[in-house]
PDB file of C-alpha atoms in Angstrom:
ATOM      1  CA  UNK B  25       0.000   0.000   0.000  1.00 76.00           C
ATOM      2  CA  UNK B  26       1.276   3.205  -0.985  1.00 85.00           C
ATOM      3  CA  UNK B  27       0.754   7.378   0.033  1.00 82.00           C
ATOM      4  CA  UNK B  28      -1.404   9.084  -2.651  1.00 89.00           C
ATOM      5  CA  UNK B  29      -1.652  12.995  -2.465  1.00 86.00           C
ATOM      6  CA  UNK B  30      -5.639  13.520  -3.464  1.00 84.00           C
ATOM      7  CA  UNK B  31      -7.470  14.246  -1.934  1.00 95.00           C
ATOM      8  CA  UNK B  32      -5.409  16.098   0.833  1.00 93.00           C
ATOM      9  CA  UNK B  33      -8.365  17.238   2.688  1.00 95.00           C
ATOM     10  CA  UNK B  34     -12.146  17.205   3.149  1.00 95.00           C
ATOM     11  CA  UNK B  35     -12.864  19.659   0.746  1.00 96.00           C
ATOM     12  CA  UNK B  36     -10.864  17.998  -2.013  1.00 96.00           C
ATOM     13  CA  UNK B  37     -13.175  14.818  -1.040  1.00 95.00           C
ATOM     14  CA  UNK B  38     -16.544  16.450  -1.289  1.00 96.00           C
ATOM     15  CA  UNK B  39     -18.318  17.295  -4.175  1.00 96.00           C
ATOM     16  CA  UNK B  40     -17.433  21.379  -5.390  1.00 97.00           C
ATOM     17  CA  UNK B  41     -20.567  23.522  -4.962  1.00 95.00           C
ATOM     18  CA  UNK B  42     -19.450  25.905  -7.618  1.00 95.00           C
ATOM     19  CA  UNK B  43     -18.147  23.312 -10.283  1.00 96.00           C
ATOM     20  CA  UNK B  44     -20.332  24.532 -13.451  1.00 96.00           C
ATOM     21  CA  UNK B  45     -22.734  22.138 -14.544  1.00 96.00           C
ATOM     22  CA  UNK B  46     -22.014  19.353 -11.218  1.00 97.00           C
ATOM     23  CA  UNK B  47     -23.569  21.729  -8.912  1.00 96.00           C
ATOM     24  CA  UNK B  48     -26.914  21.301 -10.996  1.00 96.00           C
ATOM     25  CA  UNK B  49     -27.171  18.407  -8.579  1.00 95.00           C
ATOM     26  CA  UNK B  50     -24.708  16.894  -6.393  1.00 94.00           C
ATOM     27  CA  UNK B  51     -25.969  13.597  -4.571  1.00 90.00           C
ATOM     28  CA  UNK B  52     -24.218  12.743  -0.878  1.00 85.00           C
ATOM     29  CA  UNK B  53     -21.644  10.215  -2.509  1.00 86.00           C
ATOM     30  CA  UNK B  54     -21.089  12.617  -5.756  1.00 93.00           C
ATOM     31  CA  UNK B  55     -17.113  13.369  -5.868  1.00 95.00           C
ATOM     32  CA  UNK B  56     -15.166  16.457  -6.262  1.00 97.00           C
ATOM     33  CA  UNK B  57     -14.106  16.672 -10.303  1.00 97.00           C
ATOM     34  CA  UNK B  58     -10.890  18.422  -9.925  1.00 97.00           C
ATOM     35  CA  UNK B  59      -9.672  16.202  -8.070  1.00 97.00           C
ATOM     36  CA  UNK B  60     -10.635  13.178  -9.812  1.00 97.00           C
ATOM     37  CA  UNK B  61      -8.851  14.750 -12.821  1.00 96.00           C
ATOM     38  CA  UNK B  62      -6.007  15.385 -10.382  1.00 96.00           C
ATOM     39  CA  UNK B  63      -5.852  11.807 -10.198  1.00 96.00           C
ATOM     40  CA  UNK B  64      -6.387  10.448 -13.223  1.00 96.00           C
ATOM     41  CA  UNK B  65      -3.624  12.960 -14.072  1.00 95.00           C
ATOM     42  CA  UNK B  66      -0.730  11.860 -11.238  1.00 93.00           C
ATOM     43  CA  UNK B  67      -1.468   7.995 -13.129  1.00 93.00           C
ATOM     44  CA  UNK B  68       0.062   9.154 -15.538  1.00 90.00           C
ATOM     45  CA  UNK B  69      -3.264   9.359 -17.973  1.00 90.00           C
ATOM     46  CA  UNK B  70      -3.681  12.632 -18.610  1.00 83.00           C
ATOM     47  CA  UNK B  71      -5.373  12.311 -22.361  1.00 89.00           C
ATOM     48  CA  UNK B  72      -7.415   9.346 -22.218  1.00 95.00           C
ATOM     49  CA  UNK B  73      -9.610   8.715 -25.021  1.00 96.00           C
ATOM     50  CA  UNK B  74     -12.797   7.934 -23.076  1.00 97.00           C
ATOM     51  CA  UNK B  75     -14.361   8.178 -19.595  1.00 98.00           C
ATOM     52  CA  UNK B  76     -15.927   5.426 -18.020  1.00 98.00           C
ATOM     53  CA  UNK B  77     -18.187   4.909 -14.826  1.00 98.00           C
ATOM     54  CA  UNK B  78     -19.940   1.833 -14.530  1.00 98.00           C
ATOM     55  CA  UNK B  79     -21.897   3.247 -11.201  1.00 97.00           C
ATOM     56  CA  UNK B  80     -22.053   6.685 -12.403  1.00 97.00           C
ATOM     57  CA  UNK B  81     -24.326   8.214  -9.966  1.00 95.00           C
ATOM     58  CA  UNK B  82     -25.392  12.183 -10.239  1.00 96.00           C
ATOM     59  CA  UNK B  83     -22.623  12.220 -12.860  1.00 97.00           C
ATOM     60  CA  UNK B  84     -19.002  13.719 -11.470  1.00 97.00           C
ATOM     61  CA  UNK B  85     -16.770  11.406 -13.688  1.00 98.00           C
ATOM     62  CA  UNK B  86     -19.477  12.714 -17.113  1.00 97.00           C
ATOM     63  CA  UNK B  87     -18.769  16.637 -15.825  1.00 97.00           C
ATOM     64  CA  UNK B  88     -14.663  15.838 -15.919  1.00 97.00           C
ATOM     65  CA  UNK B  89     -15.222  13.980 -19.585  1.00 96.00           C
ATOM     66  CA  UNK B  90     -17.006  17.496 -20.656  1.00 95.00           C
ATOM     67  CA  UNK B  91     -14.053  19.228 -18.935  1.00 95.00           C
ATOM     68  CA  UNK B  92     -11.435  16.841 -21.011  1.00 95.00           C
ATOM     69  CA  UNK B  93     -13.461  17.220 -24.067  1.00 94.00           C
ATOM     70  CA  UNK B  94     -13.623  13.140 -24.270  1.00 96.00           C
ATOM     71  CA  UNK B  95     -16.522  11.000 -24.504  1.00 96.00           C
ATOM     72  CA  UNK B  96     -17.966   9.475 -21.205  1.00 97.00           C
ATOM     73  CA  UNK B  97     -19.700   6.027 -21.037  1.00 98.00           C
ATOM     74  CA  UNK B  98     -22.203   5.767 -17.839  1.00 98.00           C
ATOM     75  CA  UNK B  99     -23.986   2.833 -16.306  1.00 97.00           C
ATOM     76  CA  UNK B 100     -26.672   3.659 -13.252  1.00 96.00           C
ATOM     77  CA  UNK B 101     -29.569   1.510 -12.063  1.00 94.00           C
ATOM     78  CA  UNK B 102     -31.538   4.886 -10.444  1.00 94.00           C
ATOM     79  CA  UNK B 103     -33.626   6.523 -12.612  1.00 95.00           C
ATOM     80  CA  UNK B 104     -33.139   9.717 -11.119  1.00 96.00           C
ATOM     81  CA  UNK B 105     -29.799   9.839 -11.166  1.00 96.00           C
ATOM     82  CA  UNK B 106     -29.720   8.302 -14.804  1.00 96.00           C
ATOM     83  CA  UNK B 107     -31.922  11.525 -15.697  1.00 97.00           C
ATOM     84  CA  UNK B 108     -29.460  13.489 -13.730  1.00 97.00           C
ATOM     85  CA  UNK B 109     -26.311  12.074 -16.106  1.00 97.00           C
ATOM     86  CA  UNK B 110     -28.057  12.957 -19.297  1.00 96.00           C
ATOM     87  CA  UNK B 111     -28.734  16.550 -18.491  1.00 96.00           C
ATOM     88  CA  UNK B 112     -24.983  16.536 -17.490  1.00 96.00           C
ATOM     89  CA  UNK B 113     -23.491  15.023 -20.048  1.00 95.00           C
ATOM     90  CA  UNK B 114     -25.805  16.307 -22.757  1.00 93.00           C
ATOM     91  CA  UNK B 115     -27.556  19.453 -22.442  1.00 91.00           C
ATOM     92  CA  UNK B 116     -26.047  22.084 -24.596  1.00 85.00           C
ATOM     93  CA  UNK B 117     -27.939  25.540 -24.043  1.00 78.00           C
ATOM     94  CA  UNK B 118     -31.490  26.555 -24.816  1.00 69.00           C
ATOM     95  CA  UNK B 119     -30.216  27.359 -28.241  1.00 60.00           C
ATOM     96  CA  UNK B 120     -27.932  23.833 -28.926  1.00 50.00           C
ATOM     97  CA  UNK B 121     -30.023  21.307 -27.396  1.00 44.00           C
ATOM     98  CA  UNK B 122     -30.900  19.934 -30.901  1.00 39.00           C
ATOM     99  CA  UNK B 123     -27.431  20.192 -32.062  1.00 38.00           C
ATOM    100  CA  UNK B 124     -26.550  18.210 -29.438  1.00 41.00           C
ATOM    101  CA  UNK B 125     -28.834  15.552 -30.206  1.00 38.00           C
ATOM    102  CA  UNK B 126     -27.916  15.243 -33.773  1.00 34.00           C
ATOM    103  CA  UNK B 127     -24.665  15.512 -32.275  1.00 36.00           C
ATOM    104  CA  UNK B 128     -24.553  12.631 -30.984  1.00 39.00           C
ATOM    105  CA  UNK B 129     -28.073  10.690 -32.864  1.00 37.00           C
ATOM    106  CA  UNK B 130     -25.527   8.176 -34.375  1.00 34.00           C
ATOM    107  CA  UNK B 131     -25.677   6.211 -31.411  1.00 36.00           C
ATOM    108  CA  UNK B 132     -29.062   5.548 -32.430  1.00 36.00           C
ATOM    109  CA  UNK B 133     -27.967   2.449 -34.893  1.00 36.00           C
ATOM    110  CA  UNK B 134     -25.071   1.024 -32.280  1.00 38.00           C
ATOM    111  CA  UNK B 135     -26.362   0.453 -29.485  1.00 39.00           C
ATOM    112  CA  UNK B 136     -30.628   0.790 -29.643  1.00 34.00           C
ATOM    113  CA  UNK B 137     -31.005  -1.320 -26.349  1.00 38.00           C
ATOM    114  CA  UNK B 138     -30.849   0.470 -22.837  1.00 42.00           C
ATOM    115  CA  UNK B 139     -28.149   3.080 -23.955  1.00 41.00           C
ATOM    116  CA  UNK B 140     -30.007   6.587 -25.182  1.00 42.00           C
ATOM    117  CA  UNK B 141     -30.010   9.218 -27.942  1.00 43.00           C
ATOM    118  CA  UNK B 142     -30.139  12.950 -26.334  1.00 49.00           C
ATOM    119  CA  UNK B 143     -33.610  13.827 -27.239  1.00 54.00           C
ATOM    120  CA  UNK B 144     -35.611  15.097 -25.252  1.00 80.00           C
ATOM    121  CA  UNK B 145     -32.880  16.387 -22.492  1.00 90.00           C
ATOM    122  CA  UNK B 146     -34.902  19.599 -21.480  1.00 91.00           C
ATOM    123  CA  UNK B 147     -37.308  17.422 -19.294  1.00 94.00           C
ATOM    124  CA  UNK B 148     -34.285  15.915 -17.251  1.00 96.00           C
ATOM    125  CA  UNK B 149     -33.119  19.505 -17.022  1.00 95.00           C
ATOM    126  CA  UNK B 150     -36.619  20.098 -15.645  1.00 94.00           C
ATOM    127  CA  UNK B 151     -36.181  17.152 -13.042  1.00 96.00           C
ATOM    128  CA  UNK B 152     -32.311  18.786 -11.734  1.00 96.00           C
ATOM    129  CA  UNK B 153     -34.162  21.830 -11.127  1.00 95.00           C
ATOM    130  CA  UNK B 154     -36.597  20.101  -8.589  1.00 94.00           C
ATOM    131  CA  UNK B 155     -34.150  18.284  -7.112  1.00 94.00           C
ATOM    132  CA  UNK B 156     -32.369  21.353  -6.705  1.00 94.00           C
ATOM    133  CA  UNK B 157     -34.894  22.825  -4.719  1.00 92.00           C
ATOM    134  CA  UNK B 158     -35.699  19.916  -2.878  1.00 89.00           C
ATOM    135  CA  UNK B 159     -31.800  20.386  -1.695  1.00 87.00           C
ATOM    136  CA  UNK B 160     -32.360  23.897  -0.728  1.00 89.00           C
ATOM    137  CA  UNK B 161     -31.381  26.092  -3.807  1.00 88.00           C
ATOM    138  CA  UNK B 162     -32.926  27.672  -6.449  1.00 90.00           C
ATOM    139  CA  UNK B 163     -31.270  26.813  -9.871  1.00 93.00           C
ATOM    140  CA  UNK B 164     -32.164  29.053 -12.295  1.00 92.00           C
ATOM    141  CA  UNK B 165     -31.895  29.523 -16.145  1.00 90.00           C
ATOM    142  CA  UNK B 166     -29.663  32.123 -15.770  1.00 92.00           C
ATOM    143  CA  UNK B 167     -27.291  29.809 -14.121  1.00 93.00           C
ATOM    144  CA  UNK B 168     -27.717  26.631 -16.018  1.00 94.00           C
ATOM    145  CA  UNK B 169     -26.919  28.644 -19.419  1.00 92.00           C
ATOM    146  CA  UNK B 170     -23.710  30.500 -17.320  1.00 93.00           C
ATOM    147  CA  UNK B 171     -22.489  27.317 -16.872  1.00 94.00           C
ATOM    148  CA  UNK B 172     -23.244  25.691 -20.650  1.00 90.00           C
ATOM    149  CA  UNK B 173     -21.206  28.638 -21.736  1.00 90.00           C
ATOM    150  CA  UNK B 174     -18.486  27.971 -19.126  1.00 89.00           C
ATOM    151  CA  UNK B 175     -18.189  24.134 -19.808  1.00 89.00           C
ATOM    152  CA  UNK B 176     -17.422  22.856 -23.375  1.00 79.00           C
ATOM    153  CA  UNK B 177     -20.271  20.374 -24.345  1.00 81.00           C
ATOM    154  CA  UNK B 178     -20.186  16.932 -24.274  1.00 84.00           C
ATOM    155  CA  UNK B 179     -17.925  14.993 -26.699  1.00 90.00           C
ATOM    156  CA  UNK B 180     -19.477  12.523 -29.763  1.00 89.00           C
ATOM    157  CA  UNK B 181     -19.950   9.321 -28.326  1.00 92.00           C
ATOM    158  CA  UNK B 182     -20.918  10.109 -25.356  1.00 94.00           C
ATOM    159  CA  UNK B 183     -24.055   7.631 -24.061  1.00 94.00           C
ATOM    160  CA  UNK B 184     -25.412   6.730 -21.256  1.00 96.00           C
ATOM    161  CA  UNK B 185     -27.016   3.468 -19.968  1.00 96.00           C
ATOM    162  CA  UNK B 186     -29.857   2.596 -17.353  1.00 96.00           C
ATOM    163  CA  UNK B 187     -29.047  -0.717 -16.035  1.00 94.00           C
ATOM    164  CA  UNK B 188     -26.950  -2.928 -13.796  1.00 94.00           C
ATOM    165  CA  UNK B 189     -23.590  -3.126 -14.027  1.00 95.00           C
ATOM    166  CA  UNK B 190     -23.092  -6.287 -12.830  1.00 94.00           C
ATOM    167  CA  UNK B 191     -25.196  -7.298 -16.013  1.00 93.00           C
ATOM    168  CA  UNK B 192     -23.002  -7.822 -19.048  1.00 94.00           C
ATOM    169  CA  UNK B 193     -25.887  -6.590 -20.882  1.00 92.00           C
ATOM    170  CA  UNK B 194     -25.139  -3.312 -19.938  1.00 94.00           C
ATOM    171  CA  UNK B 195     -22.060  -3.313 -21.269  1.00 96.00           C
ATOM    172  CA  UNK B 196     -23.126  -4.544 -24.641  1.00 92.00           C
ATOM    173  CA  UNK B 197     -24.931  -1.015 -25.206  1.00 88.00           C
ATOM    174  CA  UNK B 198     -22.028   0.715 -24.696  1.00 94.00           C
ATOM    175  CA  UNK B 199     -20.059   2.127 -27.591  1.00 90.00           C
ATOM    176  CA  UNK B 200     -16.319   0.862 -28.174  1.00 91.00           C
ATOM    177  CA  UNK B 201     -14.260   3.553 -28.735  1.00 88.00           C
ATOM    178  CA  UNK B 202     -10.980   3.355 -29.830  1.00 88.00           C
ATOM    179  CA  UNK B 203      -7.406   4.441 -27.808  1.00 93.00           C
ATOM    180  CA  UNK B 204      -6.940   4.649 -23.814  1.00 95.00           C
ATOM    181  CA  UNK B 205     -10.207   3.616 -21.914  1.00 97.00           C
ATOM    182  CA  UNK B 206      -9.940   4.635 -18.230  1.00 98.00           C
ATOM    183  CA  UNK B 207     -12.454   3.471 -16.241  1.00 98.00           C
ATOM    184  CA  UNK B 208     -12.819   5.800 -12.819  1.00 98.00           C
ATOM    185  CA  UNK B 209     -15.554   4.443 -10.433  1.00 97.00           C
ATOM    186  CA  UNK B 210     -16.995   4.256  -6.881  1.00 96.00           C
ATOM    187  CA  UNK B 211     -18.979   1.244  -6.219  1.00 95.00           C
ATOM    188  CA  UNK B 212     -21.363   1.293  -3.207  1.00 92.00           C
ATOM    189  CA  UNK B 213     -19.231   0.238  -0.333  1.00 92.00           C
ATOM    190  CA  UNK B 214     -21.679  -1.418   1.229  1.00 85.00           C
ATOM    191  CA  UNK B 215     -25.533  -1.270   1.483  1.00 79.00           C
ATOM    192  CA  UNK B 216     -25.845   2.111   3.613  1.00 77.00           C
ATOM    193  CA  UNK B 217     -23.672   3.754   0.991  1.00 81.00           C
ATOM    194  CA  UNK B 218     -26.202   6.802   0.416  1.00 74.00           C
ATOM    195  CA  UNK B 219     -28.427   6.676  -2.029  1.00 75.00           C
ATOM    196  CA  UNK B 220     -30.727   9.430  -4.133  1.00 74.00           C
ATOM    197  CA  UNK B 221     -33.945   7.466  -2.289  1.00 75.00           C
ATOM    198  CA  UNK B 222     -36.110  10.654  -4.251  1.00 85.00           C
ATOM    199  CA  UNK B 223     -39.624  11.290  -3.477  1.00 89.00           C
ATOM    200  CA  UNK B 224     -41.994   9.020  -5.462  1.00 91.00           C
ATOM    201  CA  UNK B 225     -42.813  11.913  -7.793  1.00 93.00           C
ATOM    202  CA  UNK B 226     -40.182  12.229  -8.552  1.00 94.00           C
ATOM    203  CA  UNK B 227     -39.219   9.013  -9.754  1.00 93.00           C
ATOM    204  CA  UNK B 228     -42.153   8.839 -11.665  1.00 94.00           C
ATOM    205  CA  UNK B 229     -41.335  11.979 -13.262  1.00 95.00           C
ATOM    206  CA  UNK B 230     -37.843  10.391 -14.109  1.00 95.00           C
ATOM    207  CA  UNK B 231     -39.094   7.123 -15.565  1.00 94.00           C
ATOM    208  CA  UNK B 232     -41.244   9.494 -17.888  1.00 94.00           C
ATOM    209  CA  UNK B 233     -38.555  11.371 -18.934  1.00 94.00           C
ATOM    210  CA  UNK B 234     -36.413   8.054 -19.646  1.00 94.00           C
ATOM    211  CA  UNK B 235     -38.817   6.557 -21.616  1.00 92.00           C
ATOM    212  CA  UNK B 236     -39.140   9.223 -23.569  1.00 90.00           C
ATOM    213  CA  UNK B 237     -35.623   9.973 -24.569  1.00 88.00           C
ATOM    214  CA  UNK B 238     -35.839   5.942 -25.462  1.00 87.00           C
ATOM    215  CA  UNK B 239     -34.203   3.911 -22.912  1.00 89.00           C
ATOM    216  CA  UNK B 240     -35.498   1.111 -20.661  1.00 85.00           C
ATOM    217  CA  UNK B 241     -34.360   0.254 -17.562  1.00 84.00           C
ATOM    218  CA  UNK B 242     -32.907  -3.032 -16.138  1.00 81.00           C
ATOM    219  CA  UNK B 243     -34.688  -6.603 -16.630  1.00 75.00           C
ATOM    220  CA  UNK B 244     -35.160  -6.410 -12.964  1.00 75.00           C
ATOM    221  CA  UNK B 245     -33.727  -4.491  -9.853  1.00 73.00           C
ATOM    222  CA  UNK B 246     -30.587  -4.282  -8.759  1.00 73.00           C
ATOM    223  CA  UNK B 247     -29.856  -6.003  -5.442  1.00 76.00           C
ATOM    224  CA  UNK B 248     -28.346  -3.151  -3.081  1.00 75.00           C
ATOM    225  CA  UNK B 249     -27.063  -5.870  -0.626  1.00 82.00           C
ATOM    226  CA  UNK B 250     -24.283  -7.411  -2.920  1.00 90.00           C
ATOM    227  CA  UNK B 251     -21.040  -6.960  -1.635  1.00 93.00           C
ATOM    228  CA  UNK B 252     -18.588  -4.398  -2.719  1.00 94.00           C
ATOM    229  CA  UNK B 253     -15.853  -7.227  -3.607  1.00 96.00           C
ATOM    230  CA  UNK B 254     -18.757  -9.012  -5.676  1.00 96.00           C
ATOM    231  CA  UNK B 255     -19.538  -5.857  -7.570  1.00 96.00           C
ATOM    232  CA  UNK B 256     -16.094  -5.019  -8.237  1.00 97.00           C
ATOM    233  CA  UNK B 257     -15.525  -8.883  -9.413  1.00 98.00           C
ATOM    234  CA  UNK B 258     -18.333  -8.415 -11.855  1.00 97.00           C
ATOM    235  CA  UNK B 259     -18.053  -4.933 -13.335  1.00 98.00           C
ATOM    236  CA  UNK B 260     -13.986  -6.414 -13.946  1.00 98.00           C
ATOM    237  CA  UNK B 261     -15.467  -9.140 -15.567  1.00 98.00           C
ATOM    238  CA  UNK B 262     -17.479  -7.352 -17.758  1.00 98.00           C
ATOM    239  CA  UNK B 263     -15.215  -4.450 -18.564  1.00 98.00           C
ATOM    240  CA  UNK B 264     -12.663  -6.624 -19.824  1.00 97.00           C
ATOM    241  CA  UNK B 265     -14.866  -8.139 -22.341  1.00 96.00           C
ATOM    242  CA  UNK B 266     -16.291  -4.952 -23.545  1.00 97.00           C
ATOM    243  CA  UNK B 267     -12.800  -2.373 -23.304  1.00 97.00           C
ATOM    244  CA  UNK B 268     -10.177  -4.652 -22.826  1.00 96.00           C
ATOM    245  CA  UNK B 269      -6.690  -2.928 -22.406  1.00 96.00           C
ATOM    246  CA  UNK B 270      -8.476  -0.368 -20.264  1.00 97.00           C
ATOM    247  CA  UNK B 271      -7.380   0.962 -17.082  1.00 97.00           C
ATOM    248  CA  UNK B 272      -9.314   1.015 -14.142  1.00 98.00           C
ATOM    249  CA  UNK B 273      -9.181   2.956 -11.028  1.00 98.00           C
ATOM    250  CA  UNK B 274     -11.943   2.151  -8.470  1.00 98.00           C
ATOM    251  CA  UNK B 275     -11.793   3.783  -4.955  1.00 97.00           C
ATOM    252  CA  UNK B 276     -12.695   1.897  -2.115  1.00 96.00           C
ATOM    253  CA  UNK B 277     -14.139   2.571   1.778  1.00 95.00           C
ATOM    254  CA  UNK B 278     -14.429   0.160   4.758  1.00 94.00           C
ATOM    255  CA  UNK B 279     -17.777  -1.055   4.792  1.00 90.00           C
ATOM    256  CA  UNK B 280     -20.740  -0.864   6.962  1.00 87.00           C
ATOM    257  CA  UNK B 281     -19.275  -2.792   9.920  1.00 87.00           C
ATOM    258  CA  UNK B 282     -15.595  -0.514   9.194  1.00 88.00           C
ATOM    259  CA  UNK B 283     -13.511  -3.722   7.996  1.00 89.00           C
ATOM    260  CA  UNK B 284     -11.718  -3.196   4.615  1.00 92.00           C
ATOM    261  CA  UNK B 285     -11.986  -5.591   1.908  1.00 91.00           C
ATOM    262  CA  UNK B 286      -9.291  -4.780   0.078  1.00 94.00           C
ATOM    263  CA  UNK B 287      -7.168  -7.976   1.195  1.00 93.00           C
ATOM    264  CA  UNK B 288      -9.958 -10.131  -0.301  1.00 95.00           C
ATOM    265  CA  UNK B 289     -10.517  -8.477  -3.110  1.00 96.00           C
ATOM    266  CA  UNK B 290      -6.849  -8.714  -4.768  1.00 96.00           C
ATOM    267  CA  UNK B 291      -6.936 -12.013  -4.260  1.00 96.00           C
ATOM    268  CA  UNK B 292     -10.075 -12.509  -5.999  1.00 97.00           C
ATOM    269  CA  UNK B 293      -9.046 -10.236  -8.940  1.00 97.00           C
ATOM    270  CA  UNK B 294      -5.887 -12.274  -9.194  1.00 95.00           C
ATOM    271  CA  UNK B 295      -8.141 -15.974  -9.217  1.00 96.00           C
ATOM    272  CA  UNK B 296     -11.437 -14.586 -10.657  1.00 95.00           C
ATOM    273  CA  UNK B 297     -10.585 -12.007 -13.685  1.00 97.00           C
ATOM    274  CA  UNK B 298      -7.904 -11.524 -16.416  1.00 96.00           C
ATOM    275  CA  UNK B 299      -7.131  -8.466 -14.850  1.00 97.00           C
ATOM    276  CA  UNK B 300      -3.832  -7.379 -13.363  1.00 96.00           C
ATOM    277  CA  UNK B 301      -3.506  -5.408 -10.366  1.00 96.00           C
ATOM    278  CA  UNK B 302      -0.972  -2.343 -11.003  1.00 96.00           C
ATOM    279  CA  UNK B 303      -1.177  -0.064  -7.438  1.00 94.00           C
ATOM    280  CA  UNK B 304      -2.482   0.024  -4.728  1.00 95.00           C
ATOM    281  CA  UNK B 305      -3.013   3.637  -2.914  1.00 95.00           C
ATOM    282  CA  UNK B 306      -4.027   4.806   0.605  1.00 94.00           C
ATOM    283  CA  UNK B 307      -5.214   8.323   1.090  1.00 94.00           C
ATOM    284  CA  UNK B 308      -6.991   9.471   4.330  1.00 94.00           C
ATOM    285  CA  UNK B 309      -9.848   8.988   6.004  1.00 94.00           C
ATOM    286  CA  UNK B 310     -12.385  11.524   5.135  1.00 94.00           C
ATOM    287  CA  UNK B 311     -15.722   9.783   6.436  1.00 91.00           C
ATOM    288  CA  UNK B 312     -17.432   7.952   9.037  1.00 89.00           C
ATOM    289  CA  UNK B 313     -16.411   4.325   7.096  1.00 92.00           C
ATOM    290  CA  UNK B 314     -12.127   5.210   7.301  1.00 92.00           C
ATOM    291  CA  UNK B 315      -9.480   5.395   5.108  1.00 94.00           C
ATOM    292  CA  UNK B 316      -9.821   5.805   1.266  1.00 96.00           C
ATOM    293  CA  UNK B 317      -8.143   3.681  -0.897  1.00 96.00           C
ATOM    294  CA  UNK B 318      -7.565   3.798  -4.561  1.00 97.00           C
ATOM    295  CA  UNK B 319      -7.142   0.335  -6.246  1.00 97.00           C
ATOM    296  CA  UNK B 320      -5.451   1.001 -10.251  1.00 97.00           C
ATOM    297  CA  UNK B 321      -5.991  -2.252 -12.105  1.00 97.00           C
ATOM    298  CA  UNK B 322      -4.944  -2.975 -15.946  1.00 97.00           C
ATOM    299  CA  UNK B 323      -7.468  -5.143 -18.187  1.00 96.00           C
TER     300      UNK B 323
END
């Protein structure tokens, strides 16, 4: 186990109230995206050719890809944070929302199963700015345009995917893209990670506005009690069907009783995947759970 450098302190942990476009909505296990670039960076990967987050979330890792100016692949099981994702990654201003759906409307013949064209992204613009104000602040128009003009849009190839990643199915949808594939991700470190648990409304409201882009959701829910070491197993599993030669870098958390799992788990990606296990990094401990970890493994 090594020192890492980032995050050096709590507010390099936590999600950045002013980052443009993240602060739309920022969920209680979002991340901060400067320093996730920070990181990505010190691994010496600096220009990768595509972002990937298998457990996306309210869509940190898509905001860095927009900062990059590289495509970002997403996989969530929430519809309200899936709606969340595709107003990050793909809304482009009042006046370029239709150029970014033709943008992008390629997609439309490679992958027609749970991953999504952009049409249709005002409505999950519409569903940020309730959940917004469900948080506490008022996001306006004003602002959400401030920060389109801010942030460069989102690259072609971009897509995002409603499903379970421990589903290779969900993989299948995404596009292959060619050159360095990172793969950045959080998995739920155990099952009272936090979760966006929205009001029924509003997942209603986000179903609506998923079916109507075109996407369907997974065959059937996720199970939120699975391990962390048998997510990671499977999303490894998966990912090196679907990108293989891709790095991943997946952080890690004790879990809900405070024991680590680390120990386990490189001994199961050493007997269970084709992946290789590169570095292994301890940070600090910046919550409740202890010590953050940062686990860099080659496919």
């Amino acid at each position: 186990m090594k020192p890492f450098g980032f995050p050096s302190c709590l507010a390099e942990y936590l999600p950045d109230p002013s980052e443009p476009v993240d602060r739309w909505y920022q969920a209680a296990n979002s991340s901060n995206v400067s320093t996730t670039l920070r990181i990505i960076e010190e691994l010496g990967l600096s220009a990768p050719a595509v972002l990937v987050d298998p457990f996306a979330g309210a869509g940190s890792l898509a905001v860095a890809a927009r900062r990059l100016g590289v495509p970002f692949l997403g996989i969530e099981c929430d519809p309200v944070l899936v709606s969340v994702c595709m107003a990050k990654i793909f809304y482009a201003g009042s006046d370029g929302s239709d150029r970014s759906a033709r943008h992008h409307e390629s997609l439309a013949d490679e992958s027609p199963g749970q991953s999504v064209l952009p049409m249709g992204i005002e409505p999950h613009v519409a569903l940020v700015r309730e959940l917004a104000a469900k948080q506490g602040h008022r996001l306006t128009h004003h602002d959400i345009e401030t920060d389109i003009t801010t942030l460069p849009g989102s690259a072609a190839g971009s897509s995002m995917v409603w499903g379970d990643a421990t589903q290779e199915m969900s993989w299948t949808d995404l596009q292959r893209i060619s050159g360095q594939v990172v793969i950045y991700t959080s998995p739920p470190f155990g099952p009272a990670s936090p979760r966006s648990d929205a009001e029924p409304d509003l997942v209603i409201q986000a179903v609506d506005a998923l079916s109507n882009s075109g996407l369907r959701g997974p065959e059937r829910p996720p199970d939120r009690r699975v391990p962390y070491n048998d997510l990671v197993i499977a999303v490894l599993r998966n990912a090196e069907k679907r990108f293989p030669g891709a790095r991943a870098i997946i952080e890690h958390e004790p879990d809900d009783a405070g024991l680590s799992q680390l120990p386990e788990l490189v001994g199961r990606i050493a007997n269970s995947t084709g992946a290789r296990v590169e570095a292994l990094f301890e940070t600090r401990r910046f919550s409740a759970r202890g010590m953050l970890s940062i686990l860099v493994c080659d496919l």
